Structures are given as C-alpha cells and as structure tokens.
mmCIF file of C-alpha atoms and ligand atoms in Angstrom:
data_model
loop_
_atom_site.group_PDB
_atom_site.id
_atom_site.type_symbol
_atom_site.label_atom_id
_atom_site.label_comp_id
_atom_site.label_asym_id
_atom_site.label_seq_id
_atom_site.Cartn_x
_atom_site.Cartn_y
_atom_site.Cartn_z
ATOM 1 C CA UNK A 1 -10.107 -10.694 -5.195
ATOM 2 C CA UNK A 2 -8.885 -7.031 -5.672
ATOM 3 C CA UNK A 3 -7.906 -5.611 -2.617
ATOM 4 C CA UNK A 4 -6.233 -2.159 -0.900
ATOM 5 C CA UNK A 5 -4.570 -2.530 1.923
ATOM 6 C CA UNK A 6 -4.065 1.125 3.823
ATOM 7 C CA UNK A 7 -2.225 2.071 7.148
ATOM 8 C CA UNK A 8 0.839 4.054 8.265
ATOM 9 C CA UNK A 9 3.998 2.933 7.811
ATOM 10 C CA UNK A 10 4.738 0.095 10.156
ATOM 11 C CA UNK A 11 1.442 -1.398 10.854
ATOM 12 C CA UNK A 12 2.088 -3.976 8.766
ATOM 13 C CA UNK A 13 0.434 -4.090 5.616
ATOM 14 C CA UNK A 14 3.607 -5.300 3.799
ATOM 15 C CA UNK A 15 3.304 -8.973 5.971
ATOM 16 C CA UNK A 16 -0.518 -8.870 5.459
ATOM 17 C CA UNK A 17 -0.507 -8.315 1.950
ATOM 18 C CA UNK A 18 2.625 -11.038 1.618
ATOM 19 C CA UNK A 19 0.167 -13.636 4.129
ATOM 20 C CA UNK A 20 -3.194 -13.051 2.013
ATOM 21 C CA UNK A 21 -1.294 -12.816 -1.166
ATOM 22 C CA UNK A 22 -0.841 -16.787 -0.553
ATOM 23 C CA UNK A 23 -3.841 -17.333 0.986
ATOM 24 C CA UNK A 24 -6.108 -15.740 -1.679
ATOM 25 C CA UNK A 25 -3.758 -17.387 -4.762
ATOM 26 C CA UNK A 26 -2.918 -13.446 -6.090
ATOM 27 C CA UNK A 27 -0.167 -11.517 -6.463
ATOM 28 C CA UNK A 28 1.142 -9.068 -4.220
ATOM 29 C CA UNK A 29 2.030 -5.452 -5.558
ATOM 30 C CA UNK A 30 4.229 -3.513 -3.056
ATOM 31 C CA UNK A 31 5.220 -0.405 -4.774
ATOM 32 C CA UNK A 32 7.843 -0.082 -2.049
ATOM 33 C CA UNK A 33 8.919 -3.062 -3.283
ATOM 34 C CA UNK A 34 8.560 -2.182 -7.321
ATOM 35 C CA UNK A 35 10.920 1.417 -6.035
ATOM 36 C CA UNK A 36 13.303 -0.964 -4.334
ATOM 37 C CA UNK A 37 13.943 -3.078 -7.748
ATOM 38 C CA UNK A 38 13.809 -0.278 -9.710
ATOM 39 C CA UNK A 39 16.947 1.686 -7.327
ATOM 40 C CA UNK A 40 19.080 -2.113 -7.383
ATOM 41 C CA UNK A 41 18.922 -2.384 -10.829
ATOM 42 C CA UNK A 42 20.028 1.491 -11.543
ATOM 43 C CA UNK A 43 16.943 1.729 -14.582
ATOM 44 C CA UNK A 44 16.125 5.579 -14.950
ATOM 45 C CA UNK A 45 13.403 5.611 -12.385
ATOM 46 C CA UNK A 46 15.296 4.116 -9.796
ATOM 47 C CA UNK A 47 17.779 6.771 -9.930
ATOM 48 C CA UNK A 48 14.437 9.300 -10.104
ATOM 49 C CA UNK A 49 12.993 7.765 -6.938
ATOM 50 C CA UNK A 50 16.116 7.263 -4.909
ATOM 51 C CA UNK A 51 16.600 11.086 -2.980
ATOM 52 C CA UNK A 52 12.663 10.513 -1.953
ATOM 53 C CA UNK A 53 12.943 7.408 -0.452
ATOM 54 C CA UNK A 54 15.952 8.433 1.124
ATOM 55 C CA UNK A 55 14.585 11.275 2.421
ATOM 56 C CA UNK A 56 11.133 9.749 3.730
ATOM 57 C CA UNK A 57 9.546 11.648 0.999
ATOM 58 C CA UNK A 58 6.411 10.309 -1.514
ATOM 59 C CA UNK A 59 8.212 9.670 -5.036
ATOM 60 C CA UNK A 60 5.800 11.503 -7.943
ATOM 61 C CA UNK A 61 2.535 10.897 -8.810
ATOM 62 C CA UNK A 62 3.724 10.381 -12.604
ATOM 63 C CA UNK A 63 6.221 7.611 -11.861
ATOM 64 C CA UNK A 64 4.204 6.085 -9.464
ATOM 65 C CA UNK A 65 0.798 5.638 -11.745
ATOM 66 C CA UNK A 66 3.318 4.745 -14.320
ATOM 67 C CA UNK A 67 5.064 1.827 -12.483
ATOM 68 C CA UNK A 68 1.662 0.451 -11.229
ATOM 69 C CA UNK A 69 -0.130 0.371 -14.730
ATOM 70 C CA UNK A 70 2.836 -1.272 -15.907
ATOM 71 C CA UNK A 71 2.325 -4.242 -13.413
ATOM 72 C CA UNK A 72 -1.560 -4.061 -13.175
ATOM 73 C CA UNK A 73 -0.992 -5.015 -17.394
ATOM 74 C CA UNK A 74 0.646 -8.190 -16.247
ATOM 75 C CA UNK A 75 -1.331 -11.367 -16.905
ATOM 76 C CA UNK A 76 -1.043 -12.340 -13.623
ATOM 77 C CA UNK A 77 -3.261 -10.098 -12.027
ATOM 78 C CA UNK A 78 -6.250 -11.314 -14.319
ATOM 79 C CA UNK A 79 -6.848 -13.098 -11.409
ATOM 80 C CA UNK A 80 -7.179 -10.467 -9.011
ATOM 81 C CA UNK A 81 -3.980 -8.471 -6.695
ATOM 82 C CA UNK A 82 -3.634 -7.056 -2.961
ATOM 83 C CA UNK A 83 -2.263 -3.609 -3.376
ATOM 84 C CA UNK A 84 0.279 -2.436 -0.565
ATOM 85 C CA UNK A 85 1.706 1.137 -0.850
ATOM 86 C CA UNK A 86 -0.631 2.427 -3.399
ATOM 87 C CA UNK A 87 -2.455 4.758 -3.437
ATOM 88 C CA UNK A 88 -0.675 7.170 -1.276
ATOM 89 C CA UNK A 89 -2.019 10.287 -2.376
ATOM 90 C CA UNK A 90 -5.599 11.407 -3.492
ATOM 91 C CA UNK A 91 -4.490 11.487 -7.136
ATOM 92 C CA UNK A 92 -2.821 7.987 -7.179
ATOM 93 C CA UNK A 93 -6.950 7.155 -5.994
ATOM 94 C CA UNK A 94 -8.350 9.194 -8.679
ATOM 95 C CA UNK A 95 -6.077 7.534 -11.082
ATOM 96 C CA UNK A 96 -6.338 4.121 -10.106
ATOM 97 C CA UNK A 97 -10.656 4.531 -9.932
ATOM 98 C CA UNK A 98 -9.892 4.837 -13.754
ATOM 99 C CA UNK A 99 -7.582 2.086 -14.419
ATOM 100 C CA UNK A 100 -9.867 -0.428 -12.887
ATOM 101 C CA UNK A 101 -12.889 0.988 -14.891
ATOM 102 C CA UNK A 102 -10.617 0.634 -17.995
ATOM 103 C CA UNK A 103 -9.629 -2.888 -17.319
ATOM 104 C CA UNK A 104 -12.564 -4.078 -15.838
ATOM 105 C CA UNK A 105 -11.501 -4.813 -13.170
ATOM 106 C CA UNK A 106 -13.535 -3.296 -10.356
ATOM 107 C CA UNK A 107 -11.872 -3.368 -6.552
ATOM 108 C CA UNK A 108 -13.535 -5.782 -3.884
ATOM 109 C CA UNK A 109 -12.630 -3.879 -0.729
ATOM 110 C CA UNK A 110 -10.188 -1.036 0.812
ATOM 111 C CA UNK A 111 -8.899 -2.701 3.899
ATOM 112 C CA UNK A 112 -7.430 0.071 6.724
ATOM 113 C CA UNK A 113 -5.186 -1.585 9.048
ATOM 114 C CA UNK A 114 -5.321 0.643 12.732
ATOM 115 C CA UNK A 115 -2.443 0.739 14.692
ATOM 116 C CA UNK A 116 -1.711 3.170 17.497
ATOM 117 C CA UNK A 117 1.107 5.793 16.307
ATOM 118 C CA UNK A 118 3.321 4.592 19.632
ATOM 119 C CA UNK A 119 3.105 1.057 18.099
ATOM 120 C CA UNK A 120 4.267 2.777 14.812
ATOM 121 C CA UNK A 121 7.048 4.129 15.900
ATOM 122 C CA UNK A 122 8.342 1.325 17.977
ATOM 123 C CA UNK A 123 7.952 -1.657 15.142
ATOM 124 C CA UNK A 124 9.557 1.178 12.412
ATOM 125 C CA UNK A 125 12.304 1.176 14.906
ATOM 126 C CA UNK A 126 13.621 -2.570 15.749
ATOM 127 C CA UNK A 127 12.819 -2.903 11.782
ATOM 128 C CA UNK A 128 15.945 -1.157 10.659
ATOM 129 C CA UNK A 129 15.530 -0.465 6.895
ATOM 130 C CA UNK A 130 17.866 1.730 5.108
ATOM 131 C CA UNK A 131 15.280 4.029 5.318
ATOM 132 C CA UNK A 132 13.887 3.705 8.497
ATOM 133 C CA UNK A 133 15.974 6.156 10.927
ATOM 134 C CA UNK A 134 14.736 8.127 13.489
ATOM 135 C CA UNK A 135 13.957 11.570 10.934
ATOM 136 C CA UNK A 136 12.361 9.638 7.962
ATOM 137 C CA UNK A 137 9.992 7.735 10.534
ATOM 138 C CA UNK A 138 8.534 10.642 11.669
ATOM 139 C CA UNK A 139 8.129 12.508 8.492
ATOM 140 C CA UNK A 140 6.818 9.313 6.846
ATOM 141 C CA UNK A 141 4.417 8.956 9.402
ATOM 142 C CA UNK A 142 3.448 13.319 8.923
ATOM 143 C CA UNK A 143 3.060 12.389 5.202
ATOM 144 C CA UNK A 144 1.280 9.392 5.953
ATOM 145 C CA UNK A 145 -1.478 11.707 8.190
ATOM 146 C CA UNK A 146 -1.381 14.296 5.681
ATOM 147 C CA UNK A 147 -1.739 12.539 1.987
ATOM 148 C CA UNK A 148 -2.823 8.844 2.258
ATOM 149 C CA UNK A 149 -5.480 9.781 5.734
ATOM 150 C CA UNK A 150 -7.908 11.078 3.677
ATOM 151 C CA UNK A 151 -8.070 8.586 1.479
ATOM 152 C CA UNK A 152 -10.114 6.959 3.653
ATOM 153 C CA UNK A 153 -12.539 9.116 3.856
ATOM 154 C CA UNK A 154 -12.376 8.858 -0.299
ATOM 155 C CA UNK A 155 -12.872 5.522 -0.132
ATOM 156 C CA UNK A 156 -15.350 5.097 3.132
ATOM 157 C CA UNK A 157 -17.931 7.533 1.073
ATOM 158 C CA UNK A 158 -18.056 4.926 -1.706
ATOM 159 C CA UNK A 159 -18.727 2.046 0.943
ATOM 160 C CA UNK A 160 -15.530 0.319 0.175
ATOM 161 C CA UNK A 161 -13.505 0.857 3.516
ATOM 162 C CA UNK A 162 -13.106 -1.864 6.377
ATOM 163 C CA UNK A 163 -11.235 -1.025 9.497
ATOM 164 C CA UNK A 164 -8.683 -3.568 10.853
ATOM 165 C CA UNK A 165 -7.179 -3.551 14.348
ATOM 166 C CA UNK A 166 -3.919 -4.400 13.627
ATOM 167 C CA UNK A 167 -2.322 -4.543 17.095
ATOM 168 C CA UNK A 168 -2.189 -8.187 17.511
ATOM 169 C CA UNK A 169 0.045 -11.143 16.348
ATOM 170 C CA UNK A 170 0.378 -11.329 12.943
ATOM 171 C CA UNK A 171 -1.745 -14.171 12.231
ATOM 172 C CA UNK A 172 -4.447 -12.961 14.000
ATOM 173 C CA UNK A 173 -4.161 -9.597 12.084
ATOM 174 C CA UNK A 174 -4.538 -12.323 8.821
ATOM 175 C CA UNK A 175 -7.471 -13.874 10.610
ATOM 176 C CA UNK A 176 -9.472 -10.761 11.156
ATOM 177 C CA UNK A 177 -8.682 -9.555 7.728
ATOM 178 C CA UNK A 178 -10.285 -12.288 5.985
ATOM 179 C CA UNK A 179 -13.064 -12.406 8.219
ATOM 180 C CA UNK A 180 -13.576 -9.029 7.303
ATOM 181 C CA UNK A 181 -13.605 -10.390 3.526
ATOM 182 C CA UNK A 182 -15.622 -13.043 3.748
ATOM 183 C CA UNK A 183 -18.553 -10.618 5.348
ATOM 184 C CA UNK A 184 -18.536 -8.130 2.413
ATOM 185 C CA UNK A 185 -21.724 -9.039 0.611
ATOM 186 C CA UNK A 186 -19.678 -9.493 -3.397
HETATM 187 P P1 ADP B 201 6.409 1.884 4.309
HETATM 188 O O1 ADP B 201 5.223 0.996 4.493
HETATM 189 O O2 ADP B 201 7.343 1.826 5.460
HETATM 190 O O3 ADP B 201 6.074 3.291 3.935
HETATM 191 P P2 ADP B 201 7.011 1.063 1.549
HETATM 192 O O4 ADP B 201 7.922 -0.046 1.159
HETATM 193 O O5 ADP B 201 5.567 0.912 1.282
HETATM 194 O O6 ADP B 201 7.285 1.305 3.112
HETATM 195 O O7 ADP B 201 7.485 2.440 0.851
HETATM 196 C C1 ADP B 201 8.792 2.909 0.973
HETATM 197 C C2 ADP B 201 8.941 4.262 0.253
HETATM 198 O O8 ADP B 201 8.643 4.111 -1.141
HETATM 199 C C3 ADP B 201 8.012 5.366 0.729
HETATM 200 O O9 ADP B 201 8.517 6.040 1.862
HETATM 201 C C4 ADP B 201 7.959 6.269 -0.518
HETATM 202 O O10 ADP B 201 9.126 7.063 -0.618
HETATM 203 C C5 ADP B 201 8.009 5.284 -1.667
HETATM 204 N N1 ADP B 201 6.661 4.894 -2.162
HETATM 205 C C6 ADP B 201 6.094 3.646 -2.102
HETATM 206 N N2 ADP B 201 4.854 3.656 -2.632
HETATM 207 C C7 ADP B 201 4.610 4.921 -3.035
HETATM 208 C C8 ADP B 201 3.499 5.582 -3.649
HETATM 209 N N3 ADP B 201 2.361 4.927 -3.971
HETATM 210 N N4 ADP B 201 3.610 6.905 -3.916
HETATM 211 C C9 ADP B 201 4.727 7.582 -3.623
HETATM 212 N N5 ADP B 201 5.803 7.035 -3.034
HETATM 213 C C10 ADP B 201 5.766 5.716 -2.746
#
C-alpha cells in the first residue's frame, strides 16, 4: 500500500499516518519528522532547514526531494509507505510522479483529510510545538492554501484523490480512511 496523506496543518495526518502505518504493516515517512532528526542531530541540512521551520516557512524543494529519495531507497518501503508532509509543493508532486515510475513503485491513493480552518487553528493551538505559535500557524496554514491546495486538484485529475472528513475522533478518522481504501478498485 502506497499512500499520500494531504491536509493543512493540524488536521491530523501525522496520527493517521502513525495509526495506518501499524495497521497496514508499512512505514511511516513524516518529513516533518525526517527535518526534526536532521535539526537534533546538527548534520548540514538540519542547520539548512532550521530558520524555515522556525519561521513557518516550506524548507527547499532540493533538500526536500533529496531527503525523501534517500528514505524511499530504504528496503523497508519495498513493502509499500504512507507519506505525511510530502509533497507540499507542485514540484515535490512532479518529482515524486518520477521517483515512483523509476522504482516501480506506482502510488495506490492520495488521501485529503478535510478539516474546517477554525478546527485548524484551535488543535495547532493546545498542541504547542516549538513551532506552533500564534504567527507560524497562520502563515503555515496561508502556505498550506497557497502551495500544497492545488495539489489536489493535481492529483484529483489523475483519479487518485479521496476526501476524508476529518472532524471526528481519531479512530473514527482511521475507520473512514480505510474504508475509503478498501473501496478503491486496485
Ligand atoms: P505540520 O503538519 O504542522 O505542517 P510537519 O511536521 O509536517 O508539521 O512539518 C513541519 C515543518 O517542516 C513545516 O512547517 C515545514 O517547514 C517543514 N516541512 C515538512 N515537510 C516539508 C516539505 N515536504 N516541503 C517543505 N517543507 C517541509
């Protein structure tokens, strides 16, 4: 299973991924999570990367296909992977169409998880990351309308998109997910 999951900031895709991860038996790939390794261990693209997160900004293209090749390569994702946090921008989807071509390793589906921006706002809030004050949540979210939106559109055109409402418990977000899995025709 090679999934996508999309969605603002805050509507949860990092649980989702983390709950179907398990579920499905493959590994989840947070880039978030990949940046936030890279910054702890002080390697040369965490000290790229850190200003952007800081300041609610995307980090490059460049690094970003870079550090996702790098773990796509792993053995462990043979099996399949749930992407969370990438792609972000139209180029990151042009790139990554190619990688899976090269590898052979087509994508399944592009799940979009829909939450209300209020919502947003409010979970980004109580969640209290480093990053997560009151500036960088809004201008996440801006960059969120403005770069990763469309890719839905990118990805809805090539029949690979399934909306999500994602205001619900969490486990019920995991139950409609996979419901929404197991009804793609493979
Ligand atoms: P959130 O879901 O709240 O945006 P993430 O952990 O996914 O949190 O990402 C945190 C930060 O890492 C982003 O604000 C951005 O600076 C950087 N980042 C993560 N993935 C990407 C990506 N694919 N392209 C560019 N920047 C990224």
């Amino acid at each position: 299973m090679r999934l996508i999951l999309l969605g603002a900031p805050g509507v949860g895709k990092g649980t989702q991924a983390a709950k179907l991860a398990r579920r499905l038996q493959v590994p989840h790939i947070s880039t978030g999570e990949l940046l936030r390794e890279e910054i702890q261990n002080s390697t040369p693209i965490g000290l790229q990367v850190t200003e952007y997160m800081n300041a609610g900004e995307l980090a490059p293209d460049s690094i970003m296909i870079e550090l996702l090749e790098k773990r796509l390569r792993e053995p462990d994702c043979l099996n399949g992977f749930i992407l969370d946090g990438f792609p972000r921008t139209l180029s990151q989807a042009n790139y990554l169409k190619t990688l899976v071509e090269c590898l052979k390793t087509p994508l399944d589906a592009v799940i979009s998880i829909e939450v209300a921006s209020e919502v947003i706002v409010d979970r980004l809030t109580r969640r209290g990351r480093y990053d997560d004050t009151p500036t960088t949540i809004k201008h996440r979210l801006d960059i969120y309308h403005r770069e990763t939106e469309p890719l839905k559109e990118f990805y809805r055109q090539i029949g690979m998109l399934r909306g999500v409402d994602g205001d619900a418990d969490q486990e019920e977000v995991t139950g409609r997910i996979l419901r929404c899995i197991a009804a793609i025709d493979f």
